[in-house]
Tab-separated table of N, CA and C in Angstrom:
chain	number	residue	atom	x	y	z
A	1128	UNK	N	36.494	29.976	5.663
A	1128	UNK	CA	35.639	28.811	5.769
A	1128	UNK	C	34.471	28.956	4.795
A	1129	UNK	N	34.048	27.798	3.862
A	1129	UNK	CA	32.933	27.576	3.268
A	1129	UNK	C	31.785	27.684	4.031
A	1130	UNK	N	30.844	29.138	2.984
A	1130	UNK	CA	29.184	28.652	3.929
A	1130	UNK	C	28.728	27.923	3.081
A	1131	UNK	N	27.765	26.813	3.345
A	1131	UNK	CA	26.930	26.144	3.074
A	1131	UNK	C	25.976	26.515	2.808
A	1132	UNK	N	25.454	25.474	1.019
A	1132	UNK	CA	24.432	26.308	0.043
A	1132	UNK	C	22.917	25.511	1.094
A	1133	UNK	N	22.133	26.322	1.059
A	1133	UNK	CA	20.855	25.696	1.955
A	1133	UNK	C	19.926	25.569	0.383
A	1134	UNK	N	19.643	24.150	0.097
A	1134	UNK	CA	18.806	23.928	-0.823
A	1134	UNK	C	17.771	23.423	-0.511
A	1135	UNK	N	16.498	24.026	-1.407
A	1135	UNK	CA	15.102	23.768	-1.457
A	1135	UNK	C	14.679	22.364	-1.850
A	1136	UNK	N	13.724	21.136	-1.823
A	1136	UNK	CA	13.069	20.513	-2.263
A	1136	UNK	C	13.518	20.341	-4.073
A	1137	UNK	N	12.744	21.298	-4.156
A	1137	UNK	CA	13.086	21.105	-5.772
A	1137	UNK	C	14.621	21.123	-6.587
A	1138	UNK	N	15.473	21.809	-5.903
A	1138	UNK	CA	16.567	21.605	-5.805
A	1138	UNK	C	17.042	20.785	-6.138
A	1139	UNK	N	16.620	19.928	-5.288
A	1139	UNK	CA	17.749	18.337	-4.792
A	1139	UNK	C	17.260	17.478	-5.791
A	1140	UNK	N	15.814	17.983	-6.068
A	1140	UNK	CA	14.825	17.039	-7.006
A	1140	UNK	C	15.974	16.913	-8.054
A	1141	UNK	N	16.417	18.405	-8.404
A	1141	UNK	CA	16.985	18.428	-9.992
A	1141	UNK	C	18.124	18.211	-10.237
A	1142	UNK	N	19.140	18.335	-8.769
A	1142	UNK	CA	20.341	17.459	-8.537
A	1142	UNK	C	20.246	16.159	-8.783
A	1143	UNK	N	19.521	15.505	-8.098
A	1143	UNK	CA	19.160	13.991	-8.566
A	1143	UNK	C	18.797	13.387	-9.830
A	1144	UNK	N	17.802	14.320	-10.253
A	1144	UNK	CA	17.784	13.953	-11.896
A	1144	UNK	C	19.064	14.436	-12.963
A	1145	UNK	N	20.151	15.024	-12.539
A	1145	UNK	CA	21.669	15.703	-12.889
A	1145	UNK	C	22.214	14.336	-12.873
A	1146	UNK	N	22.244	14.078	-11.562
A	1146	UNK	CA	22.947	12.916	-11.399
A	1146	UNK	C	22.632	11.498	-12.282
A	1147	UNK	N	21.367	11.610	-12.714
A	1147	UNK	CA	21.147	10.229	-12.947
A	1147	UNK	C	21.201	10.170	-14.207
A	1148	UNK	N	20.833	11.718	-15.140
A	1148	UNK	CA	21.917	11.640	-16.548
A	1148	UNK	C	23.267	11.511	-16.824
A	1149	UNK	N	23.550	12.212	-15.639
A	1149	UNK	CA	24.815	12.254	-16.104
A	1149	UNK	C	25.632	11.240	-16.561
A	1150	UNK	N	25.652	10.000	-15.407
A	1150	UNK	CA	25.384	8.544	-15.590
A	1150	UNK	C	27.300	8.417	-14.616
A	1151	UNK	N	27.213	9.441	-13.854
A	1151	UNK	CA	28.491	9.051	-12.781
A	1151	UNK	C	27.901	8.916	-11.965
A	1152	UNK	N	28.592	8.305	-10.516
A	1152	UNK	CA	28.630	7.901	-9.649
A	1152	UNK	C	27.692	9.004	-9.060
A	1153	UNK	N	26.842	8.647	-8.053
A	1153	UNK	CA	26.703	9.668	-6.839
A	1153	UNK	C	27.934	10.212	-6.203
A	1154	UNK	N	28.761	9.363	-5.946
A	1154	UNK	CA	30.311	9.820	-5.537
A	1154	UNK	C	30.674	10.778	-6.387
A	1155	UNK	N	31.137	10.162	-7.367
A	1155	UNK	CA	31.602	11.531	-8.635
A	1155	UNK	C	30.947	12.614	-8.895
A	1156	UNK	N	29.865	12.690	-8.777
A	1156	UNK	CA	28.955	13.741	-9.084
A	1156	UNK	C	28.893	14.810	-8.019
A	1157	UNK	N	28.990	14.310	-6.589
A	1157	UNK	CA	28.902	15.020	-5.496
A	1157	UNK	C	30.175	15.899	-6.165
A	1158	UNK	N	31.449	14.996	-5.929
A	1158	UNK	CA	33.007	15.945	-5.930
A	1158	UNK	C	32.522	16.571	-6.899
A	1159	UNK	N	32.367	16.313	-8.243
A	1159	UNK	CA	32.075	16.879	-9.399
A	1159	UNK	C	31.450	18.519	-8.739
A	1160	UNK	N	30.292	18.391	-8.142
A	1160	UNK	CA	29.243	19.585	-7.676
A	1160	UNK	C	29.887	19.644	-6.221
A	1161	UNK	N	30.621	19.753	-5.971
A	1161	UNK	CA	31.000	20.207	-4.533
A	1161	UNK	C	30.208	20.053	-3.853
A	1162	UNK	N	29.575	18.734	-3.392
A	1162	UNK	CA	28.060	18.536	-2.452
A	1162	UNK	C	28.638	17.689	-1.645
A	1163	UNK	N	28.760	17.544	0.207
A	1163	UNK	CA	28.532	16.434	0.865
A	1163	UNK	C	28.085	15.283	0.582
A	1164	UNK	N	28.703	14.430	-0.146
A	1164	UNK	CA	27.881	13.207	-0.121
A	1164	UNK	C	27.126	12.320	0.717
A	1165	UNK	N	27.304	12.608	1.936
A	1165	UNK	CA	26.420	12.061	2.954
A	1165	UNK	C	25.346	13.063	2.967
A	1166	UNK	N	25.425	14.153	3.009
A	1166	UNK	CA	24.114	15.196	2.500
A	1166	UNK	C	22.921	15.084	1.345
A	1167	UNK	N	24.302	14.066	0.322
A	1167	UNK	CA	23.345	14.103	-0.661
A	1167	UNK	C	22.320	12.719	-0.916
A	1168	UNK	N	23.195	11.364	-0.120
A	1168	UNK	CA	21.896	10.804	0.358
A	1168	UNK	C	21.041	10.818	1.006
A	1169	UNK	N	21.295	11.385	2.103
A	1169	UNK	CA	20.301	11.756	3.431
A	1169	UNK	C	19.468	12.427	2.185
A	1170	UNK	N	19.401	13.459	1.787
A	1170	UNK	CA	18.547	14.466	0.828
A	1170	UNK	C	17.795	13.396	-0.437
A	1171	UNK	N	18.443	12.770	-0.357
A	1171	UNK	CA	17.927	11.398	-1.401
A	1171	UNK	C	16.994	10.480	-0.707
A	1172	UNK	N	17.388	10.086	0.110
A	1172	UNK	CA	16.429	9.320	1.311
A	1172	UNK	C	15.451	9.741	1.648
A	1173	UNK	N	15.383	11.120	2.102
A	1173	UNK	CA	14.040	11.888	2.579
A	1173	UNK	C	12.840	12.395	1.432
A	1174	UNK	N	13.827	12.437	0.437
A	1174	UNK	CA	12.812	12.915	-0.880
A	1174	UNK	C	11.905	11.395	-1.377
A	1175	UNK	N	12.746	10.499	-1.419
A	1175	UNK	CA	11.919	9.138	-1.545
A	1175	UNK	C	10.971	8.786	-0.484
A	1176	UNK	N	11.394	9.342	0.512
A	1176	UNK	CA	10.202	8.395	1.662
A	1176	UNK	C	8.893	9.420	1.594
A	1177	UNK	N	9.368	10.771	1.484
A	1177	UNK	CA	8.094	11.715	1.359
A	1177	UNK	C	7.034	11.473	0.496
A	1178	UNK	N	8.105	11.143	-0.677
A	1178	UNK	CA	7.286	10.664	-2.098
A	1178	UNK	C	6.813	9.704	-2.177
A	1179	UNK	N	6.662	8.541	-1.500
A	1179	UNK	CA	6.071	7.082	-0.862
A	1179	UNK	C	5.249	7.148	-0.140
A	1180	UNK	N	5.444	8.126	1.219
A	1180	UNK	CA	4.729	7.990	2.790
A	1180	UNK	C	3.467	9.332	2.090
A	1181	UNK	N	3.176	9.897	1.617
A	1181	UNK	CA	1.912	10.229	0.899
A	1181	UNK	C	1.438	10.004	0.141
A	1182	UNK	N	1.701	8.847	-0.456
A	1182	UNK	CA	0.406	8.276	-1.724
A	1182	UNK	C	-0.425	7.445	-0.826
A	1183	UNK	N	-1.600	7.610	-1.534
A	1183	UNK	CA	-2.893	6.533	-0.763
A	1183	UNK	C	-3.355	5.496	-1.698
A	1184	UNK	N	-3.441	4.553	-1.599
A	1184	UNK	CA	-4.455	3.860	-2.252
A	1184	UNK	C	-5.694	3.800	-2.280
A	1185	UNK	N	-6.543	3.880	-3.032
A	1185	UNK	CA	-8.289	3.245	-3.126
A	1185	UNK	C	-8.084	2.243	-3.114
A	1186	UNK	N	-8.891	1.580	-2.280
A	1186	UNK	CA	-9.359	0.202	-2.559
A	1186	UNK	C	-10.797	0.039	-2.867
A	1187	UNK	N	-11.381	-0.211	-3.733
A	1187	UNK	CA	-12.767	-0.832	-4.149
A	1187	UNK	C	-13.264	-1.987	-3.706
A	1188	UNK	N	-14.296	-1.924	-2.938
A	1188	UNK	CA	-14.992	-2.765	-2.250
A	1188	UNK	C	-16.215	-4.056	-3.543
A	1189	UNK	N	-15.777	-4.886	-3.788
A	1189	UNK	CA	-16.393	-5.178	-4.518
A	1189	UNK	C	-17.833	-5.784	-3.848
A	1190	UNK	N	-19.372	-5.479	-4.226
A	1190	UNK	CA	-20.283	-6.216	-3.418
A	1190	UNK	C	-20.784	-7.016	-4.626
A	1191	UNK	N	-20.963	-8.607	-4.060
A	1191	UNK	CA	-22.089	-9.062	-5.659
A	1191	UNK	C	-23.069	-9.837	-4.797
A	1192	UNK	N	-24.444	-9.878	-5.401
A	1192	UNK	CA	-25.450	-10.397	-4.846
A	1192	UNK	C	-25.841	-11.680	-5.211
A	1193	UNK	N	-25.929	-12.624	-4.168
A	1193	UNK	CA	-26.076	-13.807	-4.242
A	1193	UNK	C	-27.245	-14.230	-4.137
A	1194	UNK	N	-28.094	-15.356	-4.565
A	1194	UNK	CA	-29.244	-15.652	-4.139
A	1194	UNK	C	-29.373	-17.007	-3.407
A	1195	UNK	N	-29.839	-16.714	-2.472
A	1195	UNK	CA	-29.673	-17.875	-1.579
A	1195	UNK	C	-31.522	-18.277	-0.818
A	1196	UNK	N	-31.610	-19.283	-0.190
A	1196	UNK	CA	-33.188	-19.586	0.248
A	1196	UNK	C	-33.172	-20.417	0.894
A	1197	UNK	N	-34.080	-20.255	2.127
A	1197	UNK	CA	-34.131	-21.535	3.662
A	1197	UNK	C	-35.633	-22.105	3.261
A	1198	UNK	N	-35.444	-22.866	3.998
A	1198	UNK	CA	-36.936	-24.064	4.723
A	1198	UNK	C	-36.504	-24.543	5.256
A	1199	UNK	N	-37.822	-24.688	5.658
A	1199	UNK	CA	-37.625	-25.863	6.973
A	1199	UNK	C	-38.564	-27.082	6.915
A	1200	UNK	N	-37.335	-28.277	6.948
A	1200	UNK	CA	-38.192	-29.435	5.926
A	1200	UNK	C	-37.767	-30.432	7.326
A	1201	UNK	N	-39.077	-30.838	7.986
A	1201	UNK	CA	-39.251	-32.205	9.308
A	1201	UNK	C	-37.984	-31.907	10.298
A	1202	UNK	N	-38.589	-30.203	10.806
A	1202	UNK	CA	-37.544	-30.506	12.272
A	1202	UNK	C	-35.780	-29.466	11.980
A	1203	UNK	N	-35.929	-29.270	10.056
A	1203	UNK	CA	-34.168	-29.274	10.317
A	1203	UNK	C	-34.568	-28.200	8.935
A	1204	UNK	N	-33.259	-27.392	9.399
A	1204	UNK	CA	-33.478	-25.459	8.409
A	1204	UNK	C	-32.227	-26.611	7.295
A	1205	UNK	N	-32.705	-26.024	6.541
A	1205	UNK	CA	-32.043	-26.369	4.875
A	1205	UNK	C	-31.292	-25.010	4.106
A	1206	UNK	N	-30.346	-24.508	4.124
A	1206	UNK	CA	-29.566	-23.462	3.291
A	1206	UNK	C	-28.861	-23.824	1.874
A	1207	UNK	N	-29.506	-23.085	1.155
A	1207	UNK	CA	-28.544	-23.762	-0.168
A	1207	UNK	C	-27.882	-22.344	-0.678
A	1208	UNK	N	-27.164	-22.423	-1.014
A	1208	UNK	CA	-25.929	-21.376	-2.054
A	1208	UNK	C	-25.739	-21.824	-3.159
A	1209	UNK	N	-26.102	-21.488	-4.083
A	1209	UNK	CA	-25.710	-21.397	-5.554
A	1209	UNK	C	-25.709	-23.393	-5.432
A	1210	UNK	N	-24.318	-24.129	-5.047
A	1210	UNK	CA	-24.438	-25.772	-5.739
A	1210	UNK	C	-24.098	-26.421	-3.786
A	1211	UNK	N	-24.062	-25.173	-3.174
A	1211	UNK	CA	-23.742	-26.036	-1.285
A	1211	UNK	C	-25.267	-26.106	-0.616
A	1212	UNK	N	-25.444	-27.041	-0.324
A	1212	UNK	CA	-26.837	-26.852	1.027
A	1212	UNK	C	-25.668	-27.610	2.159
A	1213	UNK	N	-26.573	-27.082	3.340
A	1213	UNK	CA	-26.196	-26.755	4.605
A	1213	UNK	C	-27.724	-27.297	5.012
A	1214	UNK	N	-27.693	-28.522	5.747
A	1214	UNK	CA	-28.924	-28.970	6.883
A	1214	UNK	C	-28.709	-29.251	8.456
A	1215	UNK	N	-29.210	-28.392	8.812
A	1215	UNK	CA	-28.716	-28.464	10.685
A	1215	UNK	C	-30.704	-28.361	11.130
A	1216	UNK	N	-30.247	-29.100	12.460
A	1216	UNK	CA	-31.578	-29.070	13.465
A	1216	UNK	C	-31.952	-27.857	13.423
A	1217	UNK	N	-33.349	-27.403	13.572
A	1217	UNK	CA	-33.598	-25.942	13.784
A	1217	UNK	C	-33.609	-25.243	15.426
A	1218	UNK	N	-33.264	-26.252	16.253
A	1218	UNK	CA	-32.703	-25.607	17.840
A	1218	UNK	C	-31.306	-25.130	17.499
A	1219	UNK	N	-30.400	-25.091	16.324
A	1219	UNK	CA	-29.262	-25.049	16.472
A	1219	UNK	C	-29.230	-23.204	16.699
A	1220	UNK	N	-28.172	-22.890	17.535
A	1220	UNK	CA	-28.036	-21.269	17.840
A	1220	UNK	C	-28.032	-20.864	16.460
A	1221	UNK	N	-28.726	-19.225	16.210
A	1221	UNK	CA	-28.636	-18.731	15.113
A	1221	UNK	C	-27.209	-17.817	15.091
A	1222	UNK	N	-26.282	-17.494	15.955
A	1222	UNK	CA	-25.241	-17.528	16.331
A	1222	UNK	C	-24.361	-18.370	15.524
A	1223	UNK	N	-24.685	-19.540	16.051
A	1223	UNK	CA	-23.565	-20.756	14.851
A	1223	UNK	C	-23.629	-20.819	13.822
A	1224	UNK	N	-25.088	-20.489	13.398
A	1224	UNK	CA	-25.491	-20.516	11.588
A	1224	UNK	C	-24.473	-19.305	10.929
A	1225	UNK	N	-24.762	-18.398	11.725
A	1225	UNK	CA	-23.815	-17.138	11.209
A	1225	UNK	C	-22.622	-16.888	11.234
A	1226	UNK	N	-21.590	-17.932	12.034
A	1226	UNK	CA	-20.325	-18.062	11.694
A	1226	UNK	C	-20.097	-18.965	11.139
A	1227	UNK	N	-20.532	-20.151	11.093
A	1227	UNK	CA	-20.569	-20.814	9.829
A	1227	UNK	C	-20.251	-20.216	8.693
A	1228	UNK	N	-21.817	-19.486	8.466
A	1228	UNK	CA	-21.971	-18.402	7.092
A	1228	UNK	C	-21.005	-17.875	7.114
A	1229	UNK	N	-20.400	-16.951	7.802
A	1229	UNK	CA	-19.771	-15.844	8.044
A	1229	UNK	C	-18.255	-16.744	7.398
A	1230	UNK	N	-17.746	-17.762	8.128
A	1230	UNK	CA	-16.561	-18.284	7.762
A	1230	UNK	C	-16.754	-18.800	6.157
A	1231	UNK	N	-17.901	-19.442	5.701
A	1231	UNK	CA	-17.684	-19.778	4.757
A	1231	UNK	C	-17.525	-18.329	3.296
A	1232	UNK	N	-17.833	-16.868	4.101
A	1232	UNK	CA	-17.878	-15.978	3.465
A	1232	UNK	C	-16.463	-15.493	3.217
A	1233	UNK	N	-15.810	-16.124	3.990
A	1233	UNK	CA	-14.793	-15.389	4.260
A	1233	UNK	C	-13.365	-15.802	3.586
């Protein structure tokens, strides 16, 4: 009975890059190398997801500063943004002003 070769990581790495010059089949290549072919995708599968499931991304938070300015003109708060004003009663909750804001930030 055949023992079975126990291969390393890098191994399989360089089987795979064998294979993909070679420019046969994964099928052919297995018989070719006497490899399980169900071994040798499973071993293909796991090397890709490893190599995927640890990269991270950065993401960069971009902040830019806006200039914005209130009054309060007969009774009612005035907000302007850059070319929007916004005029509400000044009993209105400062709560609502801020999801307002908040939605229009968003």
């Amino acid at each position: 009975m055949q023992q079975h070769q126990r291969r390393e990581v890098q191994d399989w790495l360089n089987l795979l890059e064998q294979q993909k010059q070679s420019g046969l089949t994964a099928v052919e290549f297995c018989r070719q190398q006497q490899i399980n072919v169900q071994t040798y995708y499973t071993r293909r599968r796991d090397i890709k997801l490893q190599r995927t499931s640890n990269k991270f991304v950065q993401v960069k938070r971009e902040v830019t500063k806006v200039e914005s300015y209130t009054e309060e003109i007969e009774g009612e708060l005035l907000l302007q943004l850059e070319n929007a004003q916004l005029s509400v009663p000044t009993h209105i909750s400062p709560h609502w002003i801020a999801a307002v804001v908040k939605g229009l930030a968003g």
